[in-house]
mmCIF file with all atom_site columns, C-alpha atoms in Angstrom:
data_model
loop_
_atom_site.group_PDB
_atom_site.id
_atom_site.type_symbol
_atom_site.label_atom_id
_atom_site.label_alt_id
_atom_site.label_comp_id
_atom_site.label_asym_id
_atom_site.label_entity_id
_atom_site.label_seq_id
_atom_site.pdbx_PDB_ins_code
_atom_site.Cartn_x
_atom_site.Cartn_y
_atom_site.Cartn_z
_atom_site.occupancy
_atom_site.B_iso_or_equiv
_atom_site.pdbx_formal_charge
_atom_site.auth_seq_id
_atom_site.auth_comp_id
_atom_site.auth_asym_id
_atom_site.auth_atom_id
_atom_site.pdbx_PDB_model_num
ATOM 1  C CA . MET J 1 1  ? -0.473  -0.298  0.169   1.00 0.00 ? 19 MET J CA 1
ATOM 2  C CA . VAL J 1 2  ? 2.276   2.553   0.577   1.00 0.00 ? 20 VAL J CA 1
ATOM 3  C CA . MET J 1 3  ? 4.719   1.695   -2.237  1.00 0.00 ? 21 MET J CA 1
ATOM 4  C CA . HIS J 1 4  ? 1.536   2.151   -4.210  1.00 0.00 ? 22 HIS J CA 1
ATOM 5  C CA . SER J 1 5  ? 0.709   5.819   -2.471  1.00 0.00 ? 23 SER J CA 1
ATOM 6  C CA . VAL J 1 6  ? 4.101   6.918   -2.803  1.00 0.00 ? 24 VAL J CA 1
ATOM 7  C CA . LEU J 1 7  ? 4.611   5.835   -6.620  1.00 0.00 ? 25 LEU J CA 1
ATOM 8  C CA . ALA J 1 8  ? 0.940   7.848   -7.361  1.00 0.00 ? 26 ALA J CA 1
ATOM 9  C CA . GLY J 1 9  ? 2.583   10.612  -5.596  1.00 0.00 ? 27 GLY J CA 1
ATOM 10 C CA . LEU J 1 10 ? 5.489   10.440  -7.976  1.00 0.00 ? 28 LEU J CA 1
ATOM 11 C CA . GLN J 1 11 ? 3.192   10.093  -11.136 1.00 0.00 ? 29 GLN J CA 1
ATOM 12 C CA . ALA J 1 12 ? 1.172   13.228  -10.313 1.00 0.00 ? 30 ALA J CA 1
ATOM 13 C CA . LEU J 1 13 ? 3.897   15.462  -10.094 1.00 0.00 ? 31 LEU J CA 1
ATOM 14 C CA . PRO J 1 14 ? 4.699   17.194  -13.637 1.00 0.00 ? 32 PRO J CA 1
ATOM 15 C CA . LYS J 1 15 ? 7.148   15.685  -16.393 1.00 0.00 ? 33 LYS J CA 1
ATOM 16 C CA . GLY J 1 16 ? 9.156   18.768  -16.231 1.00 0.00 ? 34 GLY J CA 1
ATOM 17 C CA . GLN J 1 17 ? 10.252  19.275  -13.125 1.00 0.00 ? 35 GLN J CA 1
ATOM 18 C CA . PHE J 1 18 ? 12.956  15.940  -13.685 1.00 0.00 ? 36 PHE J CA 1
ATOM 19 C CA . GLU J 1 19 ? 13.431  17.309  -16.759 1.00 0.00 ? 37 GLU J CA 1
ATOM 20 C CA . ALA J 1 20 ? 14.547  20.593  -15.512 1.00 0.00 ? 38 ALA J CA 1
ATOM 21 C CA . ALA J 1 21 ? 16.341  18.796  -12.366 1.00 0.00 ? 39 ALA J CA 1
ATOM 22 C CA . LEU J 1 22 ? 18.527  16.891  -15.629 1.00 0.00 ? 40 LEU J CA 1
ATOM 23 C CA . THR J 1 23 ? 19.439  20.482  -17.213 1.00 0.00 ? 41 THR J CA 1
ATOM 24 C CA . GLN J 1 24 ? 20.611  21.568  -14.000 1.00 0.00 ? 42 GLN J CA 1
ATOM 25 C CA . GLY J 1 25 ? 23.110  19.274  -13.956 1.00 0.00 ? 43 GLY J CA 1
ATOM 26 C CA . PHE J 1 26 ? 21.835  16.854  -11.285 1.00 0.00 ? 44 PHE J CA 1
ATOM 27 C CA . SER J 1 27 ? 22.362  13.242  -11.866 1.00 0.00 ? 45 SER J CA 1
ATOM 28 C CA . ALA J 1 28 ? 18.839  10.761  -12.405 1.00 0.00 ? 46 ALA J CA 1
ATOM 29 C CA . GLY J 1 29 ? 19.390  9.587   -8.674  1.00 0.00 ? 47 GLY J CA 1
ATOM 30 C CA . GLN J 1 30 ? 20.288  12.941  -7.595  1.00 0.00 ? 48 GLN J CA 1
ATOM 31 C CA . SER J 1 31 ? 17.541  14.730  -8.770  1.00 0.00 ? 49 SER J CA 1
ATOM 32 C CA . LEU J 1 32 ? 15.076  12.194  -7.479  1.00 0.00 ? 50 LEU J CA 1
ATOM 33 C CA . ARG J 1 33 ? 16.569  12.069  -3.679  1.00 0.00 ? 51 ARG J CA 1
ATOM 34 C CA . LEU J 1 34 ? 16.952  15.968  -4.076  1.00 0.00 ? 52 LEU J CA 1
ATOM 35 C CA . ILE J 1 35 ? 13.998  17.275  -6.208  1.00 0.00 ? 53 ILE J CA 1
ATOM 36 C CA . LEU J 1 36 ? 10.917  14.477  -6.647  1.00 0.00 ? 54 LEU J CA 1
ATOM 37 C CA . LEU J 1 37 ? 10.905  13.003  -3.216  1.00 0.00 ? 55 LEU J CA 1
ATOM 38 C CA . PRO J 1 38 ? 10.253  15.830  -1.366  1.00 0.00 ? 56 PRO J CA 1
ATOM 39 C CA . GLN J 1 39 ? 8.073   16.843  -3.109  1.00 0.00 ? 57 GLN J CA 1
ATOM 40 C CA . THR J 1 40 ? 6.074   13.763  -3.097  1.00 0.00 ? 58 THR J CA 1
ATOM 41 C CA . LEU J 1 41 ? 6.556   13.347  0.267   1.00 0.00 ? 59 LEU J CA 1
ATOM 42 C CA . ARG J 1 42 ? 4.253   16.391  0.750   1.00 0.00 ? 60 ARG J CA 1
ATOM 43 C CA . ASN J 1 43 ? 1.606   15.330  -1.876  1.00 0.00 ? 61 ASN J CA 1
ATOM 44 C CA . VAL J 1 44 ? 1.239   11.682  0.041   1.00 0.00 ? 62 VAL J CA 1
ATOM 45 C CA . LEU J 1 45 ? 1.661   12.355  3.763   1.00 0.00 ? 63 LEU J CA 1
ATOM 46 C CA . PRO J 1 46 ? -1.949  12.640  4.453   1.00 0.00 ? 64 PRO J CA 1
ATOM 47 C CA . SER J 1 47 ? -2.236  9.244   2.437   1.00 0.00 ? 65 SER J CA 1
ATOM 48 C CA . LEU J 1 48 ? 0.868   7.796   4.556   1.00 0.00 ? 66 LEU J CA 1
ATOM 49 C CA . VAL J 1 49 ? -0.988  8.856   7.388   1.00 0.00 ? 67 VAL J CA 1
ATOM 50 C CA . GLY J 1 50 ? -4.216  7.266   7.350   1.00 0.00 ? 68 GLY J CA 1
ATOM 51 C CA . ILE J 1 51 ? -2.362  4.406   5.946   1.00 0.00 ? 69 ILE J CA 1
ATOM 52 C CA . PHE J 1 52 ? -0.360  4.031   9.711   1.00 0.00 ? 70 PHE J CA 1
ATOM 53 C CA . ILE J 1 53 ? -3.742  4.958   11.513  1.00 0.00 ? 71 ILE J CA 1
ATOM 54 C CA . GLY J 1 54 ? -5.542  2.103   9.612   1.00 0.00 ? 72 GLY J CA 1
ATOM 55 C CA . LEU J 1 55 ? -2.454  -0.422  10.762  1.00 0.00 ? 73 LEU J CA 1
ATOM 56 C CA . LEU J 1 56 ? -2.651  0.442   14.291  1.00 0.00 ? 74 LEU J CA 1
ATOM 57 C CA . LYS J 1 57 ? -6.362  0.452   14.965  1.00 0.00 ? 75 LYS J CA 1
ATOM 58 C CA . ASP J 1 58 ? -6.248  -2.765  13.028  1.00 0.00 ? 76 ASP J CA 1
ATOM 59 C CA . THR J 1 59 ? -3.225  -3.936  15.395  1.00 0.00 ? 77 THR J CA 1
ATOM 60 C CA . SER J 1 60 ? -5.187  -2.952  18.264  1.00 0.00 ? 78 SER J CA 1
ATOM 61 C CA . LEU J 1 61 ? -7.985  -4.824  17.604  1.00 0.00 ? 79 LEU J CA 1
ATOM 62 C CA . ALA J 1 62 ? -6.254  -8.208  17.044  1.00 0.00 ? 80 ALA J CA 1
ATOM 63 C CA . VAL J 1 63 ? -4.682  -7.508  20.520  1.00 0.00 ? 81 VAL J CA 1
ATOM 64 C CA . TYR J 1 64 ? -8.068  -6.779  22.251  1.00 0.00 ? 82 TYR J CA 1
ATOM 65 C CA . CYS J 1 65 ? -9.425  -10.249 20.344  1.00 0.00 ? 83 CYS J CA 1
ATOM 66 C CA . GLU J 1 66 ? -6.766  -12.214 21.259  1.00 0.00 ? 84 GLU J CA 1
ATOM 67 C CA . ARG J 1 67 ? -7.051  -11.266 24.911  1.00 0.00 ? 85 ARG J CA 1
ATOM 68 C CA . THR J 1 68 ? -10.534 -11.256 25.281  1.00 0.00 ? 86 THR J CA 1
ATOM 69 C CA . GLY J 1 69 ? -10.494 -14.738 23.754  1.00 0.00 ? 87 GLY J CA 1
ATOM 70 C CA . VAL J 1 70 ? -13.101 -14.145 20.725  1.00 0.00 ? 88 VAL J CA 1
ATOM 71 C CA . ASN J 1 71 ? -10.583 -16.785 18.857  1.00 0.00 ? 89 ASN J CA 1
ATOM 72 C CA . HIS J 1 72 ? -11.158 -19.299 21.247  1.00 0.00 ? 90 HIS J CA 1
ATOM 73 C CA . ARG J 1 73 ? -12.932 -22.245 20.145  1.00 0.00 ? 91 ARG J CA 1
ATOM 74 C CA . GLY J 1 74 ? -14.414 -25.426 22.014  1.00 0.00 ? 92 GLY J CA 1
ATOM 75 C CA . GLY J 1 75 ? -13.384 -26.472 25.121  1.00 0.00 ? 93 GLY J CA 1
ATOM 76 C CA . GLY J 1 76 ? -16.752 -25.938 26.547  1.00 0.00 ? 94 GLY J CA 1
ATOM 77 C CA . ARG J 1 77 ? -15.849 -23.019 29.118  1.00 0.00 ? 95 ARG J CA 1
#
């Protein structure tokens, strides 16, 4: 999920950003690291926070179910 969010953020950037970085003398790796990823992070941050909150809720629910014995089978207790 995280990969898809970051990929969508990268694809949402205008192509001219990458071309401008190359024109300024940055290598492909430098332009990705210094120019594109910071802009992508700004666009993707709300989605990443939502993914993290969902993961936290799911983990809390799993712990609750385990501790209360919701998953317990049989035994006739």
